[in-house]
Amino acid sequence: MVDGIIDGNGDSRLLQTVSDALTTYPTYNDFMTALIAGTFPIDLLLGTGWDTVGTPLSKSSLLTDAVVAAIEAATSAFSGEPTVSEAFNKIVGALSGGFSITKGTYTGNGTYGSSNKNSLALSANARFVIIAGSEGIGFLGRTASYGRSITGTTATTPQPLVVSLTDNTWYWYNATNATNQLNLNNTTYTYLVFEVA
Amino acid sequence: MEILKLAPNPSGGYPPIQSWTDNKPVPEGYAEVVCDAAIFYESKGFVTPTLIDNAVVAFAPNIEAYEANEAAYPEAKRQPTDAERIAALETYVLQKEGII
């Protein structure tokens, strides 16, 4: 990439506004009011006062479809259009043993039991989940029917989490209480998802 | 963004709202939550969501399902600590022997 270098003669960028600006904003006060409100329309154009024009920040210079396709061919498909960070994250995941880690949060609603399962929508590549809240932590595995939670009220005995999977939604519940189910009302839980790259 | 699973649990309550990456499409069977979720948590997920263009714009409490669930799954009582158990036993013995 090339850094842009301006000539410094005041001609590197130009402002252009709408053709009816004089009637829409007839006074200086109208102009400033619109400017303060963030409603005054402008285009920022490139002037001629450049010693060196920099590489534009665009899809073609940052992450082309061809590069995305090559990464997907070597790893797995992205969900939607990836950002540069997501593309690097997938490459790093592949380089570090084929795994990547993503994180998310949910806020518990205080219910528990088989009729009140927790659920998380995860990617098809998710294999293992760690959940942590103020009262404890839990573990879920894609191929395991049972996970475990270790919480404040049962610190010496891990509690069972009954796990199931439909499409890419993971479900779990504990039959005893919302604490063990990692679902205390209004409590934020953070989860880390280990995904194959 | 935050998303809600559109199919409720068998109890009639909805599972917790989860975070979702902004630049990824909302998964099938889920909707973005664009309104305040206070009623959702006050009702422990027993709500009726209002959907517009596959976005949740409001929650209304589902009191009937909430009360049925409260009866089926009562709040667990806090278990006494070991210190509380020992103190209760000491009190019982002292009272039985007429010391206090």
PDB file of C-alpha atoms in Angstrom:
ATOM      1  CA  MET A   1       0.000   0.000   0.000  1.00  0.00           C
ATOM      2  CA  VAL A   2       1.088   3.581  -0.651  1.00  0.00           C
ATOM      3  CA  ASP A   3       0.704   6.426   1.857  1.00  0.00           C
ATOM      4  CA  GLY A   4      -0.889   9.569   0.468  1.00  0.00           C
ATOM      5  CA  ILE A   5       1.245  12.743   0.627  1.00  0.00           C
ATOM      6  CA  ILE A   6      -0.378  16.103   0.053  1.00  0.00           C
ATOM      7  CA  ASP A   7       1.361  19.074  -1.531  1.00  0.00           C
ATOM      8  CA  GLY A   8       0.259  21.235   1.389  1.00  0.00           C
ATOM      9  CA  ASN A   9      -1.074  24.001  -0.829  1.00  0.00           C
ATOM     10  CA  GLY A  10      -4.666  23.749   0.351  1.00  0.00           C
ATOM     11  CA  ASP A  11      -5.867  21.863  -2.711  1.00  0.00           C
ATOM     12  CA  SER A  12      -5.825  18.206  -1.642  1.00  0.00           C
ATOM     13  CA  ARG A  13      -9.544  17.942  -0.923  1.00  0.00           C
ATOM     14  CA  LEU A  14     -12.649  19.797  -2.093  1.00  0.00           C
ATOM     15  CA  LEU A  15     -16.053  20.198  -0.496  1.00  0.00           C
ATOM     16  CA  GLN A  16     -19.199  20.040  -2.617  1.00  0.00           C
ATOM     17  CA  THR A  17     -22.750  20.492  -1.361  1.00  0.00           C
ATOM     18  CA  VAL A  18     -26.218  20.239  -2.876  1.00  0.00           C
ATOM     19  CA  SER A  19     -27.121  22.645  -5.677  1.00  0.00           C
ATOM     20  CA  ASP A  20     -29.990  24.235  -3.713  1.00  0.00           C
ATOM     21  CA  ALA A  21     -27.897  24.894  -0.585  1.00  0.00           C
ATOM     22  CA  LEU A  22     -28.378  28.657  -0.890  1.00  0.00           C
ATOM     23  CA  THR A  23     -32.154  28.313  -0.703  1.00  0.00           C
ATOM     24  CA  THR A  24     -32.223  25.476   1.827  1.00  0.00           C
ATOM     25  CA  TYR A  25     -29.729  27.185   4.140  1.00  0.00           C
ATOM     26  CA  PRO A  26     -30.088  30.897   3.232  1.00  0.00           C
ATOM     27  CA  THR A  27     -28.463  32.318   6.381  1.00  0.00           C
ATOM     28  CA  TYR A  28     -25.283  31.622   8.237  1.00  0.00           C
ATOM     29  CA  ASN A  29     -27.440  30.624  11.202  1.00  0.00           C
ATOM     30  CA  ASP A  30     -29.313  28.061   9.065  1.00  0.00           C
ATOM     31  CA  PHE A  31     -26.003  26.705   7.834  1.00  0.00           C
ATOM     32  CA  MET A  32     -24.488  26.392  11.311  1.00  0.00           C
ATOM     33  CA  THR A  33     -27.664  24.878  12.758  1.00  0.00           C
ATOM     34  CA  ALA A  34     -27.656  22.165  10.104  1.00  0.00           C
ATOM     35  CA  LEU A  35     -23.931  21.630  10.574  1.00  0.00           C
ATOM     36  CA  ILE A  36     -24.310  21.210  14.346  1.00  0.00           C
ATOM     37  CA  ALA A  37     -27.255  18.852  13.872  1.00  0.00           C
ATOM     38  CA  GLY A  38     -25.227  16.744  11.450  1.00  0.00           C
ATOM     39  CA  THR A  39     -27.716  17.297   8.645  1.00  0.00           C
ATOM     40  CA  PHE A  40     -25.728  19.550   6.309  1.00  0.00           C
ATOM     41  CA  PRO A  41     -24.969  17.541   3.151  1.00  0.00           C
ATOM     42  CA  ILE A  42     -21.492  17.479   1.642  1.00  0.00           C
ATOM     43  CA  ASP A  43     -19.329  15.330  -0.599  1.00  0.00           C
ATOM     44  CA  LEU A  44     -15.615  15.232   0.112  1.00  0.00           C
ATOM     45  CA  LEU A  45     -13.825  15.190  -3.245  1.00  0.00           C
ATOM     46  CA  LEU A  46     -10.214  14.575  -4.067  1.00  0.00           C
ATOM     47  CA  GLY A  47      -8.394  17.716  -5.130  1.00  0.00           C
ATOM     48  CA  THR A  48      -5.315  17.993  -7.279  1.00  0.00           C
ATOM     49  CA  GLY A  49      -2.896  19.001  -4.555  1.00  0.00           C
ATOM     50  CA  TRP A  50      -1.276  15.617  -4.066  1.00  0.00           C
ATOM     51  CA  ASP A  51       2.364  14.772  -4.368  1.00  0.00           C
ATOM     52  CA  THR A  52       1.530  11.061  -4.029  1.00  0.00           C
ATOM     53  CA  VAL A  53      -2.000   9.660  -4.131  1.00  0.00           C
ATOM     54  CA  GLY A  54      -2.414   6.946  -1.494  1.00  0.00           C
ATOM     55  CA  THR A  55      -3.897   3.506  -2.011  1.00  0.00           C
ATOM     56  CA  PRO A  56      -7.658   3.789  -1.495  1.00  0.00           C
ATOM     57  CA  LEU A  57      -9.180   1.849   1.397  1.00  0.00           C
ATOM     58  CA  SER A  58     -11.602  -0.327  -0.506  1.00  0.00           C
ATOM     59  CA  LYS A  59     -12.561  -3.955  -0.881  1.00  0.00           C
ATOM     60  CA  SER A  60     -10.161  -4.359  -3.796  1.00  0.00           C
ATOM     61  CA  SER A  61      -7.211  -3.160  -1.722  1.00  0.00           C
ATOM     62  CA  LEU A  62      -8.127  -4.784   1.609  1.00  0.00           C
ATOM     63  CA  LEU A  63      -9.861  -8.124   1.054  1.00  0.00           C
ATOM     64  CA  THR A  64     -10.870  -9.271  -2.397  1.00  0.00           C
ATOM     65  CA  ASP A  65     -13.446 -11.962  -3.146  1.00  0.00           C
ATOM     66  CA  ALA A  66     -10.630 -14.077  -4.593  1.00  0.00           C
ATOM     67  CA  VAL A  67      -8.716 -13.974  -1.309  1.00  0.00           C
ATOM     68  CA  VAL A  68     -11.873 -14.808   0.632  1.00  0.00           C
ATOM     69  CA  ALA A  69     -12.507 -17.773  -1.658  1.00  0.00           C
ATOM     70  CA  ALA A  70      -8.917 -18.965  -1.198  1.00  0.00           C
ATOM     71  CA  ILE A  71      -9.210 -18.769   2.608  1.00  0.00           C
ATOM     72  CA  GLU A  72     -12.525 -20.627   2.521  1.00  0.00           C
ATOM     73  CA  ALA A  73     -11.057 -23.310   0.275  1.00  0.00           C
ATOM     74  CA  ALA A  74      -8.225 -23.854   2.751  1.00  0.00           C
ATOM     75  CA  THR A  75     -10.417 -23.702   5.879  1.00  0.00           C
ATOM     76  CA  SER A  76     -14.214 -23.404   5.949  1.00  0.00           C
ATOM     77  CA  ALA A  77     -16.934 -21.055   4.762  1.00  0.00           C
ATOM     78  CA  PHE A  78     -17.519 -17.654   6.312  1.00  0.00           C
ATOM     79  CA  SER A  79     -20.989 -16.637   7.443  1.00  0.00           C
ATOM     80  CA  GLY A  80     -21.636 -13.624   5.222  1.00  0.00           C
ATOM     81  CA  GLU A  81     -19.049 -11.125   4.024  1.00  0.00           C
ATOM     82  CA  PRO A  82     -16.040 -11.339   6.344  1.00  0.00           C
ATOM     83  CA  THR A  83     -14.163  -8.309   7.625  1.00  0.00           C
ATOM     84  CA  VAL A  84     -10.381  -8.190   7.361  1.00  0.00           C
ATOM     85  CA  SER A  85     -10.183  -9.077  11.060  1.00  0.00           C
ATOM     86  CA  GLU A  86     -12.396 -12.120  10.588  1.00  0.00           C
ATOM     87  CA  ALA A  87     -10.288 -13.267   7.656  1.00  0.00           C
ATOM     88  CA  PHE A  88      -7.106 -12.932   9.712  1.00  0.00           C
ATOM     89  CA  ASN A  89      -8.793 -14.640  12.641  1.00  0.00           C
ATOM     90  CA  LYS A  90      -9.612 -17.641  10.471  1.00  0.00           C
ATOM     91  CA  ILE A  91      -6.079 -17.801   9.117  1.00  0.00           C
ATOM     92  CA  VAL A  92      -4.618 -17.537  12.606  1.00  0.00           C
ATOM     93  CA  GLY A  93      -7.013 -20.254  13.729  1.00  0.00           C
ATOM     94  CA  ALA A  94      -5.826 -22.520  10.943  1.00  0.00           C
ATOM     95  CA  LEU A  95      -2.187 -21.793  11.749  1.00  0.00           C
ATOM     96  CA  SER A  96      -2.703 -22.451  15.444  1.00  0.00           C
ATOM     97  CA  GLY A  97      -3.978 -25.975  15.095  1.00  0.00           C
ATOM     98  CA  GLY A  98      -7.191 -25.488  13.217  1.00  0.00           C
ATOM     99  CA  PHE A  99      -9.156 -23.769  15.967  1.00  0.00           C
ATOM    100  CA  SER A 100     -10.473 -20.275  16.459  1.00  0.00           C
ATOM    101  CA  ILE A 101     -12.236 -18.770  19.437  1.00  0.00           C
ATOM    102  CA  THR A 102     -15.208 -16.427  19.369  1.00  0.00           C
ATOM    103  CA  LYS A 103     -17.062 -14.944  22.285  1.00  0.00           C
ATOM    104  CA  GLY A 104     -20.544 -13.698  23.098  1.00  0.00           C
ATOM    105  CA  THR A 105     -22.879 -12.952  25.965  1.00  0.00           C
ATOM    106  CA  TYR A 106     -26.395 -13.703  27.106  1.00  0.00           C
ATOM    107  CA  THR A 107     -28.427 -12.464  30.052  1.00  0.00           C
ATOM    108  CA  GLY A 108     -30.092 -15.154  32.141  1.00  0.00           C
ATOM    109  CA  ASN A 109     -33.863 -15.067  32.691  1.00  0.00           C
ATOM    110  CA  GLY A 110     -34.065 -17.099  35.912  1.00  0.00           C
ATOM    111  CA  THR A 111     -35.751 -20.273  34.628  1.00  0.00           C
ATOM    112  CA  TYR A 112     -34.543 -23.859  34.716  1.00  0.00           C
ATOM    113  CA  GLY A 113     -35.563 -27.408  33.904  1.00  0.00           C
ATOM    114  CA  SER A 114     -36.368 -29.432  30.816  1.00  0.00           C
ATOM    115  CA  SER A 115     -39.271 -27.145  29.883  1.00  0.00           C
ATOM    116  CA  ASN A 116     -37.061 -24.051  30.145  1.00  0.00           C
ATOM    117  CA  LYS A 117     -33.910 -24.855  28.226  1.00  0.00           C
ATOM    118  CA  ASN A 118     -31.245 -22.287  27.572  1.00  0.00           C
ATOM    119  CA  SER A 119     -30.168 -22.039  23.973  1.00  0.00           C
ATOM    120  CA  LEU A 120     -27.435 -20.435  21.906  1.00  0.00           C
ATOM    121  CA  ALA A 121     -27.209 -20.019  18.156  1.00  0.00           C
ATOM    122  CA  LEU A 122     -23.652 -20.946  17.216  1.00  0.00           C
ATOM    123  CA  SER A 123     -21.796 -21.534  13.979  1.00  0.00           C
ATOM    124  CA  ALA A 124     -21.693 -24.924  12.336  1.00  0.00           C
ATOM    125  CA  ASN A 125     -18.007 -25.069  13.237  1.00  0.00           C
ATOM    126  CA  ALA A 126     -18.575 -24.776  17.014  1.00  0.00           C
ATOM    127  CA  ARG A 127     -17.265 -27.763  18.933  1.00  0.00           C
ATOM    128  CA  PHE A 128     -16.882 -26.720  22.577  1.00  0.00           C
ATOM    129  CA  VAL A 129     -18.304 -23.929  24.750  1.00  0.00           C
ATOM    130  CA  ILE A 130     -17.204 -22.461  28.071  1.00  0.00           C
ATOM    131  CA  ILE A 131     -19.720 -20.288  29.919  1.00  0.00           C
ATOM    132  CA  ALA A 132     -18.823 -18.022  32.829  1.00  0.00           C
ATOM    133  CA  GLY A 133     -21.055 -15.909  35.082  1.00  0.00           C
ATOM    134  CA  SER A 134     -20.810 -14.395  38.549  1.00  0.00           C
ATOM    135  CA  GLU A 135     -22.052 -17.624  40.178  1.00  0.00           C
ATOM    136  CA  GLY A 136     -19.914 -20.124  38.324  1.00  0.00           C
ATOM    137  CA  ILE A 137     -18.809 -21.684  35.062  1.00  0.00           C
ATOM    138  CA  GLY A 138     -19.993 -24.416  32.727  1.00  0.00           C
ATOM    139  CA  PHE A 139     -18.805 -26.575  29.848  1.00  0.00           C
ATOM    140  CA  LEU A 140     -20.668 -27.906  26.823  1.00  0.00           C
ATOM    141  CA  GLY A 141     -19.416 -30.167  24.027  1.00  0.00           C
ATOM    142  CA  ARG A 142     -20.963 -30.669  20.611  1.00  0.00           C
ATOM    143  CA  THR A 143     -20.904 -34.450  20.738  1.00  0.00           C
ATOM    144  CA  ALA A 144     -21.549 -34.812  24.484  1.00  0.00           C
ATOM    145  CA  SER A 145     -25.054 -35.385  25.839  1.00  0.00           C
ATOM    146  CA  TYR A 146     -24.035 -33.927  29.189  1.00  0.00           C
ATOM    147  CA  GLY A 147     -22.069 -30.878  30.167  1.00  0.00           C
ATOM    148  CA  ARG A 148     -21.254 -29.707  33.663  1.00  0.00           C
ATOM    149  CA  SER A 149     -21.620 -26.531  35.689  1.00  0.00           C
ATOM    150  CA  ILE A 150     -19.670 -25.624  38.813  1.00  0.00           C
ATOM    151  CA  THR A 151     -21.484 -22.904  40.715  1.00  0.00           C
ATOM    152  CA  GLY A 152     -21.352 -21.096  44.019  1.00  0.00           C
ATOM    153  CA  THR A 153     -24.022 -23.174  45.689  1.00  0.00           C
ATOM    154  CA  THR A 154     -22.481 -26.488  44.662  1.00  0.00           C
ATOM    155  CA  ALA A 155     -18.800 -25.679  44.566  1.00  0.00           C
ATOM    156  CA  THR A 156     -17.672 -29.182  45.448  1.00  0.00           C
ATOM    157  CA  THR A 157     -19.980 -31.062  43.103  1.00  0.00           C
ATOM    158  CA  PRO A 158     -20.212 -30.353  39.373  1.00  0.00           C
ATOM    159  CA  GLN A 159     -23.837 -30.361  38.289  1.00  0.00           C
ATOM    160  CA  PRO A 160     -25.132 -32.010  35.104  1.00  0.00           C
ATOM    161  CA  LEU A 161     -26.224 -29.955  32.144  1.00  0.00           C
ATOM    162  CA  VAL A 162     -28.323 -31.975  29.726  1.00  0.00           C
ATOM    163  CA  VAL A 163     -27.191 -30.919  26.256  1.00  0.00           C
ATOM    164  CA  SER A 164     -28.912 -31.290  22.890  1.00  0.00           C
ATOM    165  CA  LEU A 165     -28.399 -29.829  19.439  1.00  0.00           C
ATOM    166  CA  THR A 166     -30.808 -28.925  16.654  1.00  0.00           C
ATOM    167  CA  ASP A 167     -29.322 -27.462  13.493  1.00  0.00           C
ATOM    168  CA  ASN A 168     -26.820 -24.978  14.933  1.00  0.00           C
ATOM    169  CA  THR A 169     -28.713 -24.145  18.104  1.00  0.00           C
ATOM    170  CA  TRP A 170     -27.272 -25.678  21.270  1.00  0.00           C
ATOM    171  CA  TYR A 171     -29.669 -26.382  24.176  1.00  0.00           C
ATOM    172  CA  TRP A 172     -28.973 -27.213  27.803  1.00  0.00           C
ATOM    173  CA  TYR A 173     -30.787 -27.441  31.098  1.00  0.00           C
ATOM    174  CA  ASN A 174     -30.321 -28.432  34.719  1.00  0.00           C
ATOM    175  CA  ALA A 175     -33.241 -29.961  36.614  1.00  0.00           C
ATOM    176  CA  THR A 176     -32.425 -28.399  39.997  1.00  0.00           C
ATOM    177  CA  ASN A 177     -32.223 -24.617  39.761  1.00  0.00           C
ATOM    178  CA  ALA A 178     -31.387 -21.616  37.592  1.00  0.00           C
ATOM    179  CA  THR A 179     -27.975 -21.177  39.216  1.00  0.00           C
ATOM    180  CA  ASN A 180     -26.830 -24.611  38.111  1.00  0.00           C
ATOM    181  CA  GLN A 181     -28.353 -24.019  34.685  1.00  0.00           C
ATOM    182  CA  LEU A 182     -26.235 -20.848  34.367  1.00  0.00           C
ATOM    183  CA  ASN A 183     -29.416 -18.844  33.950  1.00  0.00           C
ATOM    184  CA  LEU A 184     -29.796 -16.535  36.926  1.00  0.00           C
ATOM    185  CA  ASN A 185     -32.210 -13.717  36.163  1.00  0.00           C
ATOM    186  CA  ASN A 186     -30.572 -10.507  34.925  1.00  0.00           C
ATOM    187  CA  THR A 187     -27.102 -12.036  35.215  1.00  0.00           C
ATOM    188  CA  THR A 188     -24.760 -11.609  32.278  1.00  0.00           C
ATOM    189  CA  TYR A 189     -22.922 -14.719  31.162  1.00  0.00           C
ATOM    190  CA  THR A 190     -19.957 -14.645  28.811  1.00  0.00           C
ATOM    191  CA  TYR A 191     -19.299 -17.633  26.599  1.00  0.00           C
ATOM    192  CA  LEU A 192     -16.275 -18.658  24.575  1.00  0.00           C
ATOM    193  CA  VAL A 193     -16.856 -20.854  21.552  1.00  0.00           C
ATOM    194  CA  PHE A 194     -14.068 -23.066  20.233  1.00  0.00           C
ATOM    195  CA  GLU A 195     -14.556 -23.550  16.512  1.00  0.00           C
ATOM    196  CA  VAL A 196     -12.737 -25.572  13.923  1.00  0.00           C
ATOM    197  CA  ALA A 197     -11.266 -23.177  11.402  1.00  0.00           C
TER     198      ALA A 197
ATOM    199  CA  MET B   1     -26.826  -6.777  18.061  1.00  0.00           C
ATOM    200  CA  GLU B   2     -28.949  -9.057  20.225  1.00  0.00           C
ATOM    201  CA  ILE B   3     -31.144 -11.873  18.957  1.00  0.00           C
ATOM    202  CA  LEU B   4     -34.083 -13.877  20.291  1.00  0.00           C
ATOM    203  CA  LYS B   5     -34.991 -17.427  19.394  1.00  0.00           C
ATOM    204  CA  LEU B   6     -38.499 -17.205  17.962  1.00  0.00           C
ATOM    205  CA  ALA B   7     -39.712 -20.634  19.106  1.00  0.00           C
ATOM    206  CA  PRO B   8     -40.495 -20.619  22.844  1.00  0.00           C
ATOM    207  CA  ASN B   9     -39.651 -23.457  25.197  1.00  0.00           C
ATOM    208  CA  PRO B  10     -42.373 -26.038  26.055  1.00  0.00           C
ATOM    209  CA  SER B  11     -43.178 -23.926  29.135  1.00  0.00           C
ATOM    210  CA  GLY B  12     -44.124 -20.996  26.903  1.00  0.00           C
ATOM    211  CA  GLY B  13     -41.111 -18.977  28.014  1.00  0.00           C
ATOM    212  CA  TYR B  14     -38.367 -17.841  25.678  1.00  0.00           C
ATOM    213  CA  PRO B  15     -34.696 -18.685  26.235  1.00  0.00           C
ATOM    214  CA  PRO B  16     -32.357 -15.805  27.094  1.00  0.00           C
ATOM    215  CA  ILE B  17     -31.530 -13.160  24.523  1.00  0.00           C
ATOM    216  CA  GLN B  18     -28.002 -13.624  23.188  1.00  0.00           C
ATOM    217  CA  SER B  19     -25.469 -11.344  21.537  1.00  0.00           C
ATOM    218  CA  TRP B  20     -24.769 -11.728  17.821  1.00  0.00           C
ATOM    219  CA  THR B  21     -22.083 -10.404  15.511  1.00  0.00           C
ATOM    220  CA  ASP B  22     -23.372  -7.325  13.704  1.00  0.00           C
ATOM    221  CA  ASN B  23     -21.974  -8.181  10.297  1.00  0.00           C
ATOM    222  CA  LYS B  24     -23.406 -11.694  10.177  1.00  0.00           C
ATOM    223  CA  PRO B  25     -26.979 -12.369   9.073  1.00  0.00           C
ATOM    224  CA  VAL B  26     -29.454 -13.232  11.811  1.00  0.00           C
ATOM    225  CA  PRO B  27     -29.747 -17.038  11.868  1.00  0.00           C
ATOM    226  CA  GLU B  28     -32.939 -18.674  10.687  1.00  0.00           C
ATOM    227  CA  GLY B  29     -35.499 -18.969  13.456  1.00  0.00           C
ATOM    228  CA  TYR B  30     -34.158 -15.917  15.304  1.00  0.00           C
ATOM    229  CA  ALA B  31     -34.978 -12.190  15.227  1.00  0.00           C
ATOM    230  CA  GLU B  32     -33.015  -9.098  16.164  1.00  0.00           C
ATOM    231  CA  VAL B  33     -34.199  -7.434  19.360  1.00  0.00           C
ATOM    232  CA  VAL B  34     -34.424  -3.692  18.791  1.00  0.00           C
ATOM    233  CA  CYS B  35     -36.498  -2.740  21.847  1.00  0.00           C
ATOM    234  CA  ASP B  36     -35.801  -2.517  25.569  1.00  0.00           C
ATOM    235  CA  ALA B  37     -35.755  -5.977  27.152  1.00  0.00           C
ATOM    236  CA  ALA B  38     -36.734  -4.982  30.700  1.00  0.00           C
ATOM    237  CA  ILE B  39     -40.164  -6.619  30.429  1.00  0.00           C
ATOM    238  CA  PHE B  40     -38.539  -9.774  29.056  1.00  0.00           C
ATOM    239  CA  TYR B  41     -36.419 -10.174  32.200  1.00  0.00           C
ATOM    240  CA  GLU B  42     -39.108  -9.011  34.618  1.00  0.00           C
ATOM    241  CA  SER B  43     -41.267 -11.778  33.160  1.00  0.00           C
ATOM    242  CA  LYS B  44     -38.401 -14.310  33.164  1.00  0.00           C
ATOM    243  CA  GLY B  45     -38.810 -14.760  29.412  1.00  0.00           C
ATOM    244  CA  PHE B  46     -42.575 -15.394  29.607  1.00  0.00           C
ATOM    245  CA  VAL B  47     -43.569 -12.803  27.052  1.00  0.00           C
ATOM    246  CA  THR B  48     -45.330 -12.320  23.755  1.00  0.00           C
ATOM    247  CA  PRO B  49     -42.938 -10.592  21.350  1.00  0.00           C
ATOM    248  CA  THR B  50     -44.206  -8.187  18.700  1.00  0.00           C
ATOM    249  CA  LEU B  51     -42.421  -8.661  15.383  1.00  0.00           C
ATOM    250  CA  ILE B  52     -42.045  -6.180  12.560  1.00  0.00           C
ATOM    251  CA  ASP B  53     -39.843  -7.108   9.595  1.00  0.00           C
ATOM    252  CA  ASN B  54     -38.293  -9.961  11.595  1.00  0.00           C
ATOM    253  CA  ALA B  55     -37.262  -7.622  14.413  1.00  0.00           C
ATOM    254  CA  VAL B  56     -38.664  -7.721  17.922  1.00  0.00           C
ATOM    255  CA  VAL B  57     -40.062  -4.251  18.603  1.00  0.00           C
ATOM    256  CA  ALA B  58     -41.952  -4.886  21.871  1.00  0.00           C
ATOM    257  CA  PHE B  59     -42.521  -7.430  24.617  1.00  0.00           C
ATOM    258  CA  ALA B  60     -45.779  -8.012  26.524  1.00  0.00           C
ATOM    259  CA  PRO B  61     -45.864 -10.216  29.634  1.00  0.00           C
ATOM    260  CA  ASN B  62     -47.425 -13.686  29.278  1.00  0.00           C
ATOM    261  CA  ILE B  63     -48.763 -13.878  32.826  1.00  0.00           C
ATOM    262  CA  GLU B  64     -50.628 -17.177  32.409  1.00  0.00           C
ATOM    263  CA  ALA B  65     -47.521 -19.038  31.256  1.00  0.00           C
ATOM    264  CA  TYR B  66     -45.399 -17.274  33.891  1.00  0.00           C
ATOM    265  CA  GLU B  67     -47.654 -18.358  36.759  1.00  0.00           C
ATOM    266  CA  ALA B  68     -47.923 -21.930  35.458  1.00  0.00           C
ATOM    267  CA  ASN B  69     -44.149 -22.132  35.299  1.00  0.00           C
ATOM    268  CA  GLU B  70     -43.713 -20.670  38.796  1.00  0.00           C
ATOM    269  CA  ALA B  71     -45.917 -23.456  40.118  1.00  0.00           C
ATOM    270  CA  ALA B  72     -44.070 -26.133  38.154  1.00  0.00           C
ATOM    271  CA  TYR B  73     -40.572 -24.831  38.882  1.00  0.00           C
ATOM    272  CA  PRO B  74     -40.529 -23.079  42.269  1.00  0.00           C
ATOM    273  CA  GLU B  75     -37.519 -20.998  43.215  1.00  0.00           C
ATOM    274  CA  ALA B  76     -34.999 -23.189  44.972  1.00  0.00           C
ATOM    275  CA  LYS B  77     -34.600 -22.377  48.656  1.00  0.00           C
ATOM    276  CA  ARG B  78     -31.112 -21.480  49.779  1.00  0.00           C
ATOM    277  CA  GLN B  79     -29.378 -24.352  51.538  1.00  0.00           C
ATOM    278  CA  PRO B  80     -28.008 -23.538  55.045  1.00  0.00           C
ATOM    279  CA  THR B  81     -24.263 -23.336  55.409  1.00  0.00           C
ATOM    280  CA  ASP B  82     -22.329 -25.769  57.617  1.00  0.00           C
ATOM    281  CA  ALA B  83     -21.934 -23.033  60.259  1.00  0.00           C
ATOM    282  CA  GLU B  84     -25.697 -22.465  60.269  1.00  0.00           C
ATOM    283  CA  ARG B  85     -26.363 -26.203  60.612  1.00  0.00           C
ATOM    284  CA  ILE B  86     -23.958 -26.503  63.585  1.00  0.00           C
ATOM    285  CA  ALA B  87     -25.437 -23.445  65.300  1.00  0.00           C
ATOM    286  CA  ALA B  88     -28.959 -24.842  64.903  1.00  0.00           C
ATOM    287  CA  LEU B  89     -27.896 -28.215  66.363  1.00  0.00           C
ATOM    288  CA  GLU B  90     -26.167 -26.529  69.315  1.00  0.00           C
ATOM    289  CA  THR B  91     -29.274 -24.484  70.031  1.00  0.00           C
ATOM    290  CA  TYR B  92     -31.451 -27.594  69.828  1.00  0.00           C
ATOM    291  CA  VAL B  93     -29.246 -29.551  72.267  1.00  0.00           C
ATOM    292  CA  LEU B  94     -28.932 -26.667  74.722  1.00  0.00           C
ATOM    293  CA  GLN B  95     -32.694 -26.125  74.678  1.00  0.00           C
ATOM    294  CA  LYS B  96     -33.369 -29.854  75.128  1.00  0.00           C
ATOM    295  CA  GLU B  97     -31.062 -30.009  78.162  1.00  0.00           C
ATOM    296  CA  GLY B  98     -32.677 -26.920  79.639  1.00  0.00           C
ATOM    297  CA  ILE B  99     -29.508 -24.895  79.572  1.00  0.00           C
ATOM    298  CA  ILE B 100     -31.070 -22.065  77.581  1.00  0.00           C
TER     299      ILE B 100
END
